[in-house]
Amino acid sequence: MAGPERRKKPRLTGDVDGEARIIPPTRDMTYSLPSGRHLASARRREIYVHASRLFVEQGYDATSMSDIARAVKITKAGLYHFVESKEDLLFTIINWGMDELYEEVVDPARAVEDPRERLRLIIRNHLSNIGRVASPYGNPVTRVVDEASALGPERRRAVEDRKRGYFELIRNTLVQLRDRGELADGIDPTVAAHSIIGAIMWMARWRRPRGRLSLDEVIEQITALTLQGVLAAGVAD
Amino acid sequence: MAGPERRKKPRLTGDVDGEARIIPPTRDMTYSLPSGRHLASARRREIYVHASRLFVEQGYDATSMSDIARAVKITKAGLYHFVESKEDLLFTIINWGMDELYEEVVDPARAVEDPRERLRLIIRNHLSNIGRVASPYGNPVTRVVDEASALGPERRRAVEDRKRGYFELIRNTLVQLRDRGELADGIDPTVAAHSIIGAIMWMARWRRPRGRLSLDEVIEQITALTLQGVLAAGVAD
DNA sequence: CCGATCTAACCTACCGATCGGTAGGTCGCA
DNA sequence: TGCGACCTACCGATCGGTAGGTTAGATCGG
């Protein structure tokens, strides 16, 4: 396992490019994996649900295909009837999460003209997305996205491009706010955008479903706190 | 598991000289592993430095003992002459990082009476600790601490106890600020403490040594931004 | 000053377990 | 009769770790 070629060659048999949106999201209080084209059968859905859970609980590398097979009550060979490879499993799960992020956060945000309200919506919706799943380990996607380093170079870059797209949305919103004089003095939009995302993502690590505060309370707290951190005094309602 | 428990002293018999110790932001541009007790020999030091770098670059599970041996230019069996097990390597590295955190952040903070200045010192010094190492992957420790899940139950709990100690320091400081009316209205100290830590830790993920802003600039940005987020209007200088 | 002895610092060669993945079947249903 | 949904049995590679050396240099009594 020397440096550059950590993993075997990515089998890009043409399924990477035009078909980035693999899975449409569903609203669900359990792990929500939908009935998209690639996930037509209930069995397939079950596999992805259990895999994402295990990846979150144990990490991608620490989870074996046998672990996943056992969870789905199937043999490993049976599992490979539905799945091309372990990396494929990870890539699909990550893309599912990114689809959700774009549909629930990015797309609605782009429809909001006022940058202050847009920023508020982004923070609130992203937190809502992360917190919606009542797992003892937090939202699967938020944690599994971190495992993108296990992907081959092309797929990893595809994931990173979508991450960057989200980051730029926030950063551009902050630039717009600065131009209007609504950003706190001296605050750099890039640093501020990263810090906001950090505070948001961190919630997936510490929040537990049966905590003292409800999800909505936590969301309002973090939203208020991050907005006050970057907006000029008196602007943040 | 359950091997010889080579206990590392927490070194909490701190000398509180009553004066706030602000550590200089840029102290060392390489991986700084102390020449302390258990790392007496230069060879041993080399092993831990390379191991922590590889754990950060590839993750704990994805790094094999052969990888580490190769980096140190030794055979795997030779590596085991210095190291008890892979988990031991991880545990030592994590504890090294926690020692640093307590010596550079927690202990100096406990010497500061004013909660506002204490909070500012905590944020600044923690960011300084994280950013000091000029690695393309950020401070090794900050990332490796996340791998504590790979530890056995006892060791994992030991790490988590020290994490909790740090969290409570911040949370108690926020409670103290609230009692003085210096916290923003309606802000919950627990949520605020987590969010501050999130913004701090996130820096290790996005900052690159040759970025547009200097480390000191970034530190000041995040410090100002997080303080303004939680303190009452007009209080955050 | 001279061997004899000891030890830290490595080495080669190997272990059983487990990894991701596959070949080639069986079986029930359309 | 065909096919999707599985199965048993196995592959080569790699994993963390070990047994049992070799070797250079410090340490020792005489």
Coordinates of N, CA and C (backbone and C1' of nucleotides) in Angstrom, one line a residue, chain A residues 64-65 76 80 86, chain C residues 19-23:
Chain A
S64 N -16.2 -4.8 6.8 CA -15.9 -5.7 5.7 C -17.2 -6.1 4.9
M65 N -17.0 -6.5 3.8 CA -18.2 -7.0 3.0 C -18.9 -8.1 3.7
K76 N -21.7 -13.5 1.4 CA -21.0 -12.4 0.7 C -21.1 -12.5 -0.8
Y80 N -22.6 -9.8 -3.6 CA -22.0 -9.3 -4.8 C -22.9 -9.5 -6.0
K86 N -17.0 -2.9 -3.3 CA -17.1 -2.2 -2.1 C -17.1 -0.6 -2.3
Chain C
dC19 P -12.6 -9.6 7.6 O5' -12.1 -8.9 6.2 C5' -11.0 -8.0 6.3 C4' -10.4 -7.8 4.9 C3' -11.4 -7.8 3.8 O3' -11.9 -6.5 3.6 C1' -9.5 -9.2 3.3
dG20 P -13.3 -6.2 2.9 O5' -13.0 -6.4 1.3 C5' -12.0 -5.5 0.8 C4' -11.8 -5.9 -0.7 C3' -13.1 -5.9 -1.6 O3' -12.7 -5.5 -2.9 C1' -12.2 -8.1 -1.4
dG21 P -13.9 -5.4 -4.0 O5' -13.9 -6.9 -4.6 C5' -12.6 -7.4 -5.2 C4' -12.8 -8.8 -5.6 C3' -14.1 -9.0 -6.5 O3' -13.7 -9.4 -7.8 C1' -13.7 -10.8 -4.9
dT22 P -14.7 -9.8 -8.9 O5' -14.7 -11.4 -9.0 C5' -13.4 -12.0 -8.9 C4' -13.5 -13.5 -9.1 C3' -14.6 -13.9 -10.1 O3' -14.1 -15.0 -10.9 C1' -15.0 -15.0 -8.1
dA23 P -14.7 -15.3 -12.4 O5' -14.7 -16.8 -12.4 C5' -13.7 -17.6 -11.7 C4' -14.3 -19.0 -11.4 C3' -15.3 -19.5 -12.5 O3' -15.0 -20.9 -12.7 C1' -16.3 -19.5 -10.3

